[in-house]
Structures are given as C-alpha cells and as structure tokens.
Amino acid sequence: METSTETRKFEAETKQLLDLMIHSLYTNKDIFLRELISNASDALDKLRFNALTSPDLVPDGEELEIRLEPDADRRTLTIRDNGIGMTRQEVIENIGSIARSGTQEMLEHLGKADGSKAMPELIGRFGVGFYSSFMVADRVILETRKAGEETSTRWSSDAGGTYEVGEASRRSRGTSVTLELKPVNADAGIEDYTQEWVLSRIVKRYSDFIGHPIRHKVRRETKERDEKGIVKPDGKTTVTFDDKTLNSMKPIWTRQESEVEEEEYAEFYKHITSDWNDPMLHLRFKAEGVSEYESILFVPSSPPHDMDVWDGEYGLQLYARRVMIVERCEEVLPRFLRFVRGVVDSSDLPLNISRQTLQENRHLVRIRKFLARKVLAKLASVQKDDPEKYLEFWKKFGHALKEGVDADPRQKDRIVPLLLFESSNDPDKLTTLADYVARMKDGQDAIYYITGESRAMVENSPLIEGFRKRDIEVLFLTDPVDEFLVDRLPEFEAKRLRSVGRGEIDLDEEDAGEDAKSERKEKEKLYGDLFGLLGKHLEEHIKRVRLSTRLTNSPACLTVDEHDRSPHMDRILKRAGHEAPKQKRILEINGSHDLVKGLQERFDRDKTDPVIRDLAQLLYGYAMLADGAEINDPGPFNQALEGIMVRAVEGSGPMVS
C-alpha cells in the first residue's frame, strides 16, 4: 500500500516541455523504448560498478537484466530492471524536475526552430529521454528502490501539470516504469507495444548491442502427443511462458567491422550519448602488442551543449574486458578533442581502478596518444577526400582543435595542417597555412595576420591598408583562441607568422624600391619635430609617434611593440575578468595624408598653435575607434573635437593650407 503520497506541481517550463513532448509531430515514436532501455542499462552498469567495492549489493548468482512486461488486456507496458535504483530524493531531483536537465535552455532552442522538427534532437541533447514515454502513454508510473535501502518510492504523472510521489511496496532493488498506453493509432505512429513482434523489432533495431539481457515472457502452447510423437486429436493443450532474450548482447566493437551496418553504428552512438542525431563521423581502432584495446569513436553532427563550458564533463566510456568502469574518462582523450564521443575497451586494466590510478596508468597514457593520433589522421583524410564535410566539421569544432597547438605540443605537427583561416584572399573561402604559403609573393618572408572581433572589423582596419595596396595576403583571426594559437605557432614552413599591428613592418622593403626608401627617409626628417610634439601632447597614452608604411588612406593607426600584448588580447582578458597591466601603444602617422601635410604647415608657422594639441587628441581618438577600442579618456577628446568644430563654424577652420 502507498503511504505519505504528496502531489507536486510541475514548474511552468516543465509543463510547457511536457506539452510539446505529448503533441510532438515526430512520427518515430518507437524511440521511447530505446530511451527507457538505455536508462535501465545505465542503472545496471552503475550497480555493477558499485558492486566492485560493495559486493553485497549483488548476491552471488544473481543476473542483472532488463525485462519487458506487456499486458494486452490492461494496455500497459512495463520496463523493469534490477539495477542501482533511486531514493525518494533522487526521484524528485531526477524525474520530478526536468529543470535540472536544462529545460529553460531547451525551450529557448525550441523557440528558435520548428518545435516538431527540433524535438527529437533536443530530447537527447538535454537528457530528458524519460519523458519521451508521454508520446505513447497517457500515464507513466515509476517504482524504484535504491540498492542497500529499505524503502521504495512511487512516482506517477499524466503530464497534466502535476505528479505524485510517495512510498511503494517494492521488495527488491531496481526500477520499473509502467506505461498506460495510448490507443493504437497508425496515422500518429503509435503501434501496439504489447505485441511481441513489435517489441522484438524495436529492440533488435535500437538496443541489440546492450550488454545486459533484454527479456520478456513468450506464451507457448503445446499439444499432447502419443508415443510416436504425433499430436492427439483430443489431447490436452498446455500453456507455458518461456523467457526469450531479444538482444544479442554482443558489444558492437567486438564484431568484425564488415559485419556492422552504418545504421548500427548510428544507433550505438545514440545509445551512449542520448543524442537523437546521427554522428558526423565514426572511427574504429584496434591495438595489439604492449597494450591491447579496442575502440569506437564518434564525431557528433552538432557540438555538445556544454562543449565550451570550462569545467564541463567530457571523455569516453572506459571498459575493462567488456565491463564499464568509468562513464566519462577524461584520461583517454586530450581536452582539445573533448567533442569526441565513444568507448574504449582495454584488457590491461583492473575492474576496480581508482581515479588517481587512472591518471597515472601507463596503459591509458599509450591509449591517449594513440587515439589522438588516429582521430587527427582521420580528420586529415576527410580534409583531403571530402572538403565539404571537413568544412562542416571545422565550423563546429575547429576552435577546439586550435587549442591543441598550445595544449598538446606532441600533436602540433598533426594539428597545424588541419587549421583553416579566413583571409583577404577570398571572402568566401577559408585557407590553410600551406595554401597561404603557396600564394605568397616573391620575396615575401612572413605570413601576415590580424586579430580582432570580427571579419568586418579587421578587413576594414587601417592596419592592412598597405598590405592591400601591395596585394599581400593577410589572415583574419577572429576567434579568441587565435591569440593563444599564434603565440605557440611562431612559424610555418620556415615562414614567420607576423601580426600586422605589432612591431615595425617596412612594406617598402617588400618592394625593395630605392626610390621608396629614399622618400621615406625624407618624410621622417620632414615630420621629425612635429611627431615629437604630438608625442609630448599624448605622452600619457602612447610610447612614441612614428611614420607609417602600413597606411595608405587613413591618417593614423595604433600599433604595439614586437613583444607587447595585442589590444584584442587585452579585450579578451578584460571580458574574462582579468584586467591586464596597462601598456602604452605607438601612434603611426600617414605622411602622405592631406590632414598630416596641413598639420605640418601649421606647425611650421607656429609651433605653439593650440590646434596642434587638439588635433593630436583627435588623431589618437580616431586611431582608437578605428581599432575597435573605446577611448580611454573621452574628456580631452571631446574638448578637442568641440574646439575644432567651433573653429569650423566661425570660419577659421582647423587647418591653413
């Protein structure tokens, strides 16, 4: 009998999600059984793992299993396991509240897309597969008892806005989920889930590789026979119920690759990830020798929702002789491959290995190196043989791959050829570093790049004007990780990577024209005293003023010394809450610009002219804004701007020709 039953309301977001689930137009409603079987399998795996240290949880001789119990008369289907079970509090946290599984974020995604089309993906993505039961059931009843506990819990709901939770009378550990099935409706995709052949077909398709037996009772009728084995016409009919195992229980990674269909890989991927989408790629590896292990790895078709959460979980399922010992093992993959999912089964690991021992285990060190090499080799193959698929991969996971250049120097030579960048060469096509080098002009000895917030910002930056004029290609690095990437990638194929905004870059040297060099020396001499005065007016903000070879159209720009931080890096650090020490920058002036020529004429007439001070502030502010930065101290800039505007209105103008 049930006691202490309480009725609780679903939160508004949870109720909204359940309504979407129930009224989803998704036709493949068979998926609900895969989700419930997968949950039962996880419960059995957790029990088996806990029993390694607490053997009394599983009595000797007891078999872990999943049972399907259909009842055609009552129109119910029960999925039962003898796994780890749950306490009352765990039921409330894990079943009673979807909010812990990302309800609000899921609803936001649904609001941006067609709900019926997005539902299958998001159910798996946010871990609410249990609720797919409501696509085929009017009411769901769950009874569970935690291993080692004396009490059991009952949860039930018709998804009408509330659920009930109370005590149950279950005598053994484990969980049962009973569905009060909706009427069969072929048009709506609801089959008769009390029929043996329907259940067998679904299990075979989606759950054949589950490592625990999935069984149900099969009704058998036998007729009485004579001594010759012939059925007696008037003999009695005997009815028996025999167990039938519906799945092969053969792990997919132990089967010959030629025996496994692509659809089976996809279903296995969905089982271990709860992702309802097919993977983008799958990879199979087997190693023999000093360390022996087998693995199946997958690249998802969409990034996991927590992929860029710094402390988000990642890693592969780790098995020891077909027994899962760690559900998310980070030690077998470097972090820059955290988007990869899959399993690794090693015969060299003990079943009761600890987390500390995992981190120090030499077999896992070998596995980690091997798998990283194999994944990168596979990506290189895709890049060569299927550029469109690789581009799809890159747009979703490329920023993670870039991290490997810094995080895993041993894999650097394998990662760098896989990197793709935007550039000034083609607005619609990404480029590799090798392709950039192949297009370099004769005499060019560096690979030039610019970092910034977006392509629109960097391609309109004054810093690349001189490069455009001389038809020198510039890479556009707009991913925050690029700042760290270039610090760990000083050169490629003996070509130095150089920022267009760092250090002195003499583009006239690229042209090797004596006339250009001579003209520059004359301008440096002409503007020397003026630049000195501008530097004095701006000494709080800049290191110095110098003549620029970068500029062709703009009057001024800001650069940094060779080993200084880039302004983009400062902005990244500030957004992350790490205020970097202030550093002064260099103001570069375009000696060919009419504004600068006019300023020099005014300087020649009156070196104390206050307009020069105002224009110094305006040039600095202009350069800051062109760089996409905020003006550090807007007061002097605004005063200077006001002064210039007043003179213009009065008719004197800021310049005298």
XYZ file of C-alpha atoms in Angstrom:
657
model
C 0.000 0.000 0.000
C 1.096 3.556 -0.711
C 1.558 5.973 2.177
C 2.776 9.552 2.541
C 1.848 10.398 -1.009
C 2.133 14.057 -1.987
C 1.068 15.879 -5.121
C 3.522 18.350 -6.597
C 3.143 20.851 -9.391
C 5.441 20.883 -12.372
C 7.238 24.165 -12.896
C 5.870 26.258 -15.760
C 8.802 25.419 -18.041
C 8.495 21.720 -17.249
C 4.767 21.715 -18.032
C 5.455 23.533 -21.308
C 8.068 20.962 -22.244
C 5.747 18.046 -21.482
C 3.012 19.597 -23.621
C 5.470 19.858 -26.500
C 6.523 16.257 -25.945
C 2.954 14.935 -25.943
C 1.888 16.895 -29.010
C 5.126 16.464 -30.934
C 4.529 15.641 -34.563
C 7.597 13.403 -34.550
C 6.417 10.164 -36.144
C 9.083 7.719 -34.960
C 7.597 7.256 -31.520
C 9.298 3.831 -31.171
C 12.300 5.735 -29.850
C 10.718 5.890 -26.384
C 11.620 2.222 -25.808
C 15.248 2.799 -26.697
C 15.402 5.642 -24.168
C 13.878 3.605 -21.337
C 16.068 0.579 -22.089
C 19.111 2.853 -22.177
C 18.200 4.261 -18.753
C 17.768 0.715 -17.393
C 21.123 -0.312 -18.852
C 22.806 2.664 -17.166
C 21.254 1.641 -13.835
C 22.637 -1.890 -14.224
C 26.095 -0.566 -15.155
C 26.137 1.686 -12.077
C 25.158 -1.193 -9.832
C 27.833 -3.442 -11.295
C 30.443 -0.726 -10.816
C 29.402 -0.068 -7.201
C 29.444 -3.797 -6.522
C 33.184 -3.836 -7.248
C 33.726 -2.160 -3.888
C 30.492 -3.327 -2.188
C 29.977 -6.939 -3.327
C 26.999 -7.413 -1.009
C 24.888 -5.185 -3.302
C 24.561 -8.085 -5.750
C 24.050 -11.558 -4.225
C 26.117 -14.378 -5.715
C 24.492 -15.928 -8.747
C 22.045 -13.083 -9.410
C 21.920 -11.985 -13.039
C 21.492 -8.348 -13.983
C 18.769 -7.991 -16.597
C 16.104 -5.841 -18.206
C 12.577 -7.193 -18.582
C 9.741 -6.077 -20.837
C 6.323 -6.982 -19.485
C 3.470 -6.197 -21.881
C -0.167 -6.659 -20.850
C -2.539 -6.588 -23.822
C -5.668 -6.718 -21.675
C -4.725 -3.766 -19.466
C -2.934 -1.936 -22.340
C 0.249 -1.469 -20.327
C 3.954 -1.990 -20.923
C 6.435 -2.239 -18.052
C 10.203 -1.892 -18.418
C 11.832 -3.428 -15.336
C 15.468 -3.621 -14.214
C 17.273 -4.867 -11.107
C 19.841 -2.082 -11.220
C 21.017 0.572 -8.776
C 17.576 2.128 -8.182
C 16.828 5.570 -6.691
C 15.949 7.093 -3.351
C 12.885 9.294 -2.933
C 15.047 12.438 -3.129
C 16.777 11.195 -6.273
C 13.382 10.555 -7.868
C 12.297 14.124 -7.112
C 15.567 15.559 -8.404
C 15.999 13.385 -11.498
C 12.420 12.573 -12.511
C 10.210 15.150 -10.826
C 12.070 18.176 -12.136
C 13.179 18.410 -15.740
C 14.650 21.812 -14.963
C 17.863 20.119 -13.790
C 18.285 18.732 -17.285
C 18.283 22.095 -18.993
C 14.582 22.806 -19.521
C 14.893 26.546 -19.988
C 17.758 26.298 -22.467
C 15.907 23.581 -24.352
C 12.770 25.722 -24.590
C 14.841 28.626 -25.880
C 16.159 26.395 -28.656
C 12.647 25.222 -29.452
C 11.523 28.831 -29.669
C 14.055 29.450 -32.422
C 13.062 26.443 -34.529
C 10.118 24.370 -35.649
C 9.242 22.549 -32.405
C 8.166 19.306 -34.079
C 11.396 19.082 -36.049
C 13.675 20.162 -33.215
C 12.108 17.942 -30.536
C 13.993 14.689 -31.328
C 17.377 16.393 -31.250
C 16.721 18.325 -28.072
C 15.279 15.408 -26.116
C 18.630 13.674 -26.374
C 20.710 16.795 -26.141
C 19.283 17.845 -22.790
C 18.917 14.389 -21.261
C 15.130 14.179 -20.889
C 14.638 10.910 -22.783
C 12.496 9.501 -19.952
C 9.753 11.926 -20.919
C 9.543 10.563 -24.450
C 7.290 7.966 -22.761
C 4.468 10.505 -22.865
C 4.442 10.327 -26.664
C 2.875 6.843 -26.371
C 1.404 6.784 -22.846
C -1.435 8.622 -21.133
C 0.100 7.944 -17.746
C 3.546 6.858 -16.539
C 4.176 5.106 -13.202
C 7.685 4.583 -11.855
C 8.547 2.441 -8.841
C 12.094 2.202 -7.572
C 14.225 1.083 -4.657
C 17.842 2.059 -4.149
C 20.343 -0.745 -3.635
C 21.086 -1.079 0.063
C 17.954 0.876 1.107
C 14.897 -0.465 2.916
C 12.229 1.798 1.414
C 10.932 2.258 -2.127
C 9.338 5.173 -3.985
C 6.470 5.539 -6.440
C 6.237 8.409 -8.947
C 3.346 8.890 -11.345
C 2.007 11.529 -13.695
C -0.314 12.035 -16.635
C 1.669 15.166 -17.607
C -1.345 17.261 -16.750
C 0.518 19.770 -14.622
C 1.215 17.692 -11.509
C 2.907 14.500 -10.417
C 2.509 12.307 -7.370
C 5.351 10.896 -5.320
C 5.019 8.565 -2.367
C 6.064 5.273 -0.849
C 5.801 1.986 -2.719
C 5.837 -1.655 -1.708
C 8.664 -2.833 -3.973
C 10.608 -5.591 -2.188
C 13.790 -5.642 -4.242
C 16.186 -3.061 -5.586
C 15.827 -1.656 -9.104
C 13.289 0.331 -11.110
C 10.142 -0.392 -13.071
C 8.480 2.049 -15.465
C 4.883 1.204 -16.378
C 3.229 2.938 -19.315
C -0.542 3.119 -19.574
C -0.505 3.057 -23.353
C -2.467 5.263 -25.690
C -4.736 3.533 -28.231
C -3.032 2.146 -31.307
C -3.001 4.853 -33.977
C -1.071 4.063 -37.142
C -1.604 7.555 -38.547
C 0.009 9.058 -35.447
C 2.835 6.473 -35.457
C 1.635 4.665 -32.306
C 1.908 0.889 -32.698
C 0.656 -1.863 -30.418
C 3.504 -2.013 -27.944
C 2.014 -5.039 -26.201
C 2.802 -7.247 -29.215
C 5.887 -9.471 -29.032
C 6.911 -8.890 -32.636
C 6.739 -5.092 -32.232
C 8.937 -5.152 -29.130
C 11.369 -7.602 -30.729
C 11.730 -5.422 -33.812
C 12.384 -2.243 -31.813
C 14.919 -3.904 -29.512
C 16.733 -5.507 -32.443
C 16.983 -2.200 -34.245
C 17.946 0.114 -31.409
C 19.245 -1.916 -28.458
C 20.750 -5.150 -29.776
C 24.225 -4.172 -28.513
C 23.125 -3.530 -24.906
C 25.439 -5.573 -22.674
C 22.657 -6.902 -20.453
C 19.935 -9.344 -21.500
C 16.627 -7.772 -22.502
C 13.998 -10.422 -21.906
C 10.283 -10.972 -21.940
C 7.941 -13.905 -21.428
C 6.722 -15.668 -24.560
C 3.495 -17.662 -24.465
C 3.853 -21.221 -25.790
C 1.057 -23.699 -26.493
C 1.866 -27.403 -26.780
C -0.498 -30.239 -27.713
C -0.387 -33.646 -26.053
C 1.327 -36.252 -28.252
C 1.250 -40.067 -28.384
C 4.224 -42.391 -28.019
C 5.122 -41.854 -31.666
C 5.216 -38.098 -31.236
C 2.004 -37.474 -33.143
C -0.397 -34.827 -31.788
C -3.507 -36.420 -30.291
C -6.702 -35.010 -31.827
C -8.365 -34.859 -28.423
C -5.197 -34.249 -26.410
C -4.830 -31.535 -23.810
C -3.269 -28.174 -24.675
C -0.599 -26.982 -22.253
C 0.247 -23.271 -21.991
C 3.693 -22.245 -20.763
C 5.608 -18.991 -20.605
C 9.271 -19.084 -21.504
C 11.930 -16.400 -21.287
C 13.125 -15.014 -24.611
C 16.204 -12.833 -24.905
C 15.650 -10.148 -27.528
C 19.170 -8.774 -27.894
C 22.451 -10.420 -28.871
C 24.398 -8.638 -26.061
C 27.477 -8.690 -28.254
C 29.305 -5.353 -27.924
C 29.463 -3.702 -31.306
C 33.213 -3.089 -31.013
C 33.887 -6.835 -30.725
C 32.237 -7.617 -34.052
C 34.040 -7.601 -37.377
C 33.795 -4.177 -38.987
C 32.412 -5.750 -42.159
C 29.528 -7.204 -40.124
C 28.338 -3.864 -38.719
C 25.964 -1.718 -40.747
C 26.217 2.070 -40.742
C 22.796 2.251 -39.116
C 24.049 0.089 -36.240
C 26.908 2.488 -35.584
C 24.427 5.361 -35.557
C 22.144 3.608 -33.085
C 25.057 2.689 -30.838
C 26.174 6.326 -30.873
C 22.688 7.455 -29.889
C 22.638 4.928 -27.077
C 25.863 6.113 -25.447
C 25.263 9.847 -25.981
C 21.457 10.292 -25.787
C 21.833 12.346 -28.962
C 18.987 11.706 -31.392
C 21.009 12.826 -34.417
C 23.298 10.569 -36.439
C 27.011 11.232 -35.881
C 29.037 13.096 -38.471
C 31.877 10.529 -38.455
C 32.756 7.235 -36.793
C 36.199 5.697 -36.317
C 37.181 2.159 -35.257
C 40.571 1.232 -33.881
C 42.181 -1.890 -32.504
C 45.604 -2.041 -30.908
C 47.605 -5.139 -30.096
C 51.033 -5.570 -28.557
C 52.279 -3.827 -25.422
C 48.746 -2.531 -24.780
C 45.632 -4.169 -26.155
C 42.392 -2.303 -26.571
C 39.533 -1.683 -28.977
C 37.586 1.500 -29.512
C 34.796 3.097 -31.478
C 34.836 6.889 -31.614
C 32.294 9.342 -32.995
C 32.307 12.981 -34.050
C 28.816 14.400 -33.379
C 26.893 16.276 -36.041
C 26.393 19.150 -33.562
C 28.577 20.322 -30.675
C 27.558 19.085 -27.215
C 25.764 21.923 -25.409
C 28.442 22.040 -22.686
C 31.440 21.710 -25.000
C 32.748 25.207 -24.238
C 31.972 25.139 -20.524
C 35.404 25.102 -18.943
C 34.574 22.558 -16.250
C 32.112 20.628 -18.430
C 32.440 16.857 -18.450
C 33.961 15.081 -21.424
C 35.686 11.819 -22.164
C 34.997 8.306 -23.393
C 33.291 5.355 -21.774
C 36.112 3.187 -20.442
C 35.642 -0.589 -20.295
C 37.865 -3.276 -18.834
C 37.209 -6.619 -20.521
C 33.690 -5.512 -21.577
C 32.760 -4.148 -18.141
C 32.306 -0.372 -17.990
C 34.464 1.059 -15.193
C 34.288 4.826 -15.961
C 31.392 6.539 -17.711
C 33.262 9.718 -18.736
C 37.008 9.080 -18.686
C 38.964 12.241 -19.477
C 42.320 10.481 -19.290
C 41.930 8.729 -22.647
C 41.489 11.892 -24.739
C 43.221 15.295 -24.700
C 40.889 18.166 -23.885
C 41.084 19.698 -27.356
C 39.259 16.572 -28.628
C 36.544 16.865 -25.969
C 33.811 16.797 -28.615
C 34.661 13.170 -29.487
C 32.364 10.508 -28.022
C 32.752 6.731 -27.886
C 34.082 3.750 -25.979
C 37.467 2.205 -25.237
C 37.720 -1.392 -24.026
C 41.098 -2.438 -22.598
C 42.161 -5.873 -21.418
C 45.042 -4.366 -19.416
C 43.017 -2.509 -16.776
C 41.714 -3.839 -13.438
C 37.983 -3.588 -12.815
C 38.359 -1.608 -9.585
C 40.807 1.041 -10.787
C 40.674 4.344 -8.869
C 40.579 7.853 -10.339
C 44.113 8.565 -9.107
C 45.389 5.305 -10.563
C 43.687 6.157 -13.867
C 45.661 9.385 -14.123
C 48.939 7.538 -13.602
C 48.230 4.363 -15.560
C 50.802 3.836 -18.322
C 48.327 1.938 -20.493
C 45.999 4.946 -20.539
C 48.917 7.210 -21.480
C 49.555 4.995 -24.516
C 45.854 4.881 -25.366
C 45.607 8.670 -25.154
C 48.497 9.210 -27.572
C 47.240 6.533 -29.955
C 43.650 7.772 -30.083
C 44.697 11.406 -30.554
C 46.919 10.418 -33.495
C 44.177 8.307 -35.044
C 41.499 10.985 -34.734
C 43.776 13.602 -36.289
C 44.720 11.190 -39.093
C 41.029 10.585 -39.795
C 40.351 14.324 -39.929
C 43.273 14.772 -42.318
C 41.788 12.080 -44.542
C 38.389 13.790 -44.539
C 40.031 17.132 -45.272
C 41.681 15.645 -48.346
C 38.882 13.396 -49.636
C 35.737 15.288 -48.630
C 36.481 19.032 -48.247
C 32.816 19.943 -47.800
C 32.368 17.559 -44.874
C 35.609 18.801 -43.340
C 34.417 22.390 -43.664
C 31.214 21.398 -41.863
C 33.335 19.827 -39.116
C 35.593 22.865 -38.895
C 32.776 25.360 -38.448
C 31.501 23.390 -35.444
C 34.670 22.082 -33.793
C 37.605 23.975 -35.298
C 38.039 26.319 -32.341
C 38.535 23.323 -30.034
C 41.076 21.779 -32.396
C 43.104 25.011 -32.362
C 43.583 24.631 -28.612
C 45.690 21.537 -29.245
C 48.560 23.567 -30.696
C 49.129 25.044 -27.251
C 47.788 22.229 -25.054
C 49.425 19.224 -26.728
C 52.747 20.136 -28.404
C 53.323 16.463 -29.305
C 50.374 16.617 -31.693
C 51.214 20.095 -33.018
C 52.610 18.903 -36.361
C 49.431 16.895 -36.976
C 47.084 19.711 -35.966
C 48.585 22.661 -37.838
C 47.859 21.325 -41.374
C 44.204 20.936 -40.307
C 43.787 24.597 -39.350
C 41.587 26.821 -41.502
C 41.509 30.626 -41.539
C 39.664 33.490 -43.156
C 41.883 35.793 -45.186
C 41.932 38.782 -47.501
C 42.492 36.424 -50.458
C 38.881 35.223 -50.791
C 35.884 36.452 -48.744
C 34.022 33.169 -49.293
C 36.746 30.572 -48.829
C 38.865 29.528 -45.864
C 42.538 28.795 -46.340
C 45.184 26.556 -44.837
C 48.627 27.853 -43.980
C 50.068 25.685 -46.762
C 47.776 27.328 -49.316
C 48.735 30.773 -47.999
C 52.434 29.990 -48.428
C 51.813 28.721 -51.962
C 50.272 32.106 -52.863
C 52.976 34.270 -51.261
C 54.616 36.949 -53.385
C 58.243 36.591 -54.439
C 60.483 37.919 -51.703
C 57.800 37.782 -49.008
C 59.308 36.133 -45.948
C 56.408 36.226 -43.453
C 52.806 35.087 -43.046
C 50.842 38.163 -42.003
C 47.761 38.123 -39.793
C 45.467 40.474 -37.905
C 43.391 39.614 -34.815
C 40.070 41.191 -33.950
C 36.420 40.763 -33.025
C 35.039 40.016 -36.488
C 35.891 39.845 -40.148
C 34.034 43.105 -40.795
C 36.216 44.867 -38.242
C 39.608 43.517 -39.264
C 39.167 43.748 -43.024
C 38.350 47.462 -42.651
C 41.200 48.128 -40.247
C 43.719 50.833 -41.255
C 46.457 48.350 -40.298
C 46.024 46.375 -43.514
C 45.749 49.278 -45.980
C 49.376 49.000 -47.041
C 49.085 45.229 -47.415
C 46.036 45.599 -49.672
C 47.816 48.174 -51.822
C 50.761 45.817 -52.300
C 48.500 42.753 -52.770
C 49.933 40.979 -49.728
C 47.519 38.452 -48.241
C 46.543 38.841 -44.570
C 44.932 36.162 -42.394
C 41.903 37.304 -40.415
C 41.985 35.735 -36.943
C 38.684 36.469 -35.186
C 38.401 33.530 -32.779
C 39.530 34.348 -29.190
C 41.664 31.195 -29.157
C 43.659 32.571 -32.122
C 45.567 34.921 -29.816
C 46.925 31.914 -27.932
C 47.398 29.933 -31.130
C 49.797 32.384 -32.767
C 51.867 32.620 -29.586
C 52.543 28.866 -29.902
C 52.963 28.926 -33.665
C 55.883 31.260 -34.392
C 56.461 29.916 -37.915
C 55.188 27.567 -40.579
C 57.395 26.039 -43.286
C 60.214 28.422 -42.273
C 57.900 31.425 -42.732
C 57.463 33.591 -39.648
C 53.917 34.450 -38.537
C 53.736 38.228 -38.050
C 50.964 40.451 -36.755
C 50.262 43.447 -38.996
C 49.831 45.539 -35.850
C 52.938 44.509 -33.928
C 56.470 45.819 -34.294
C 57.930 47.753 -37.222
C 56.948 46.375 -40.615
C 58.648 48.092 -43.514
C 56.490 47.240 -46.505
C 58.773 49.318 -48.693
C 61.399 46.653 -48.063
C 58.980 44.144 -49.561
C 59.011 46.197 -52.761
C 62.771 46.684 -52.489
C 62.397 50.058 -54.264
C 65.243 52.532 -53.673
C 63.024 55.489 -54.525
C 60.506 54.433 -51.884
C 63.247 54.085 -49.277
C 64.646 57.488 -50.119
C 61.224 59.123 -49.974
C 60.574 57.609 -46.562
C 63.815 58.988 -45.142
C 62.894 62.442 -46.386
C 59.465 62.241 -44.734
C 60.957 61.053 -41.451
C 63.201 64.096 -41.464
C 60.358 66.424 -42.503
C 57.974 65.289 -39.770
C 60.510 64.600 -37.035
C 59.857 67.697 -34.899
C 56.073 67.584 -35.410
C 55.938 63.937 -34.343
C 57.980 64.821 -31.282
C 55.431 67.471 -30.288
C 52.483 65.136 -30.912
C 54.162 62.545 -28.733
C 54.563 65.098 -25.939
C 50.861 66.001 -26.089
C 49.915 62.306 -25.925
C 52.602 61.028 -23.557
C 50.005 59.706 -21.088
C 48.694 57.291 -23.723
C 51.456 56.437 -26.199
C 55.116 55.490 -26.260
C 56.009 57.490 -29.345
C 54.882 58.700 -32.769
C 56.426 57.347 -35.954
C 55.936 57.394 -39.716
C 53.867 54.504 -41.021
C 54.335 52.250 -44.040
C 51.103 50.414 -43.192
C 48.744 53.279 -44.057
C 47.573 54.462 -47.465
C 44.157 56.084 -46.858
C 43.804 56.681 -43.116
C 45.731 59.441 -41.315
C 46.739 57.371 -38.267
C 46.675 53.969 -36.587
C 47.868 52.388 -33.344
C 50.392 49.552 -33.121
C 52.347 47.795 -30.351
C 55.955 46.786 -29.959
C 57.057 43.355 -31.113
C 56.654 41.626 -27.757
C 53.696 43.578 -26.355
C 50.195 42.189 -25.945
C 47.781 42.899 -28.745
C 44.786 45.159 -27.966
C 42.488 42.262 -28.883
C 44.149 40.139 -26.198
C 43.576 42.924 -23.675
C 39.878 42.937 -24.544
C 39.667 39.143 -24.209
C 41.314 39.260 -20.782
C 39.035 42.078 -19.650
C 35.890 40.159 -20.657
C 37.221 37.174 -18.697
C 37.598 39.363 -15.611
C 41.401 39.619 -15.790
C 42.438 43.237 -16.073
C 45.854 43.299 -17.781
C 48.521 45.852 -16.784
C 48.177 48.992 -18.884
C 50.630 49.290 -21.756
C 51.252 52.273 -23.988
C 50.983 51.889 -27.733
C 52.625 53.509 -30.725
C 50.832 56.116 -32.862
C 51.732 55.690 -36.535
C 51.080 58.608 -38.880
C 50.444 58.550 -42.632
C 52.876 61.129 -44.034
C 51.028 61.241 -47.371
C 47.645 62.186 -45.908
C 46.383 65.746 -46.557
C 45.474 66.162 -42.888
C 49.046 65.423 -41.834
C 50.504 67.681 -44.539
C 48.270 70.542 -43.392
C 49.193 69.899 -39.769
C 52.889 70.133 -40.715
C 52.290 73.506 -42.442
C 50.548 74.872 -39.334
C 53.419 73.554 -37.202
C 55.974 75.290 -39.440
C 54.146 78.624 -38.982
C 53.508 78.379 -35.223
C 54.795 75.523 -33.107
C 52.678 76.724 -30.148
C 49.382 76.710 -32.075
C 46.700 75.134 -29.752
C 45.084 73.481 -32.788
C 48.043 71.096 -32.884
C 47.239 69.908 -29.355
C 43.565 69.399 -30.290
C 44.425 67.509 -33.463
C 46.818 65.277 -31.522
C 43.887 64.221 -29.311
C 41.651 63.711 -32.346
C 44.222 61.615 -34.203
C 44.666 59.412 -31.153
C 40.907 59.060 -30.664
C 40.445 58.339 -34.357
C 43.050 55.573 -34.208
C 41.430 54.072 -31.094
C 37.986 53.965 -32.707
C 39.367 52.544 -35.953
C 40.905 49.747 -33.866
C 37.512 48.919 -32.379
C 38.508 50.121 -28.919
C 36.929 52.581 -26.514
C 38.627 55.927 -25.978
C 40.343 55.623 -22.608
C 39.739 59.204 -21.524
C 36.929 60.787 -23.580
C 37.253 64.189 -21.805
C 40.269 65.561 -23.726
C 38.973 64.026 -26.955
C 35.570 65.726 -26.585
C 37.165 69.075 -25.720
C 39.439 68.849 -28.741
C 36.550 67.905 -31.001
C 34.463 70.792 -29.656
C 37.321 73.230 -30.294
C 37.764 72.063 -33.869
C 34.012 72.289 -34.546
C 33.794 75.800 -33.080
C 36.641 76.987 -35.301
C 34.989 75.411 -38.317
C 31.678 77.201 -37.573
C 33.488 80.503 -37.032
C 35.065 80.084 -40.443
C 38.706 79.907 -39.423
C 38.868 76.114 -39.983
C 41.214 73.755 -38.269
C 43.867 73.928 -40.983
C 45.618 76.573 -43.019
C 46.749 75.467 -46.437
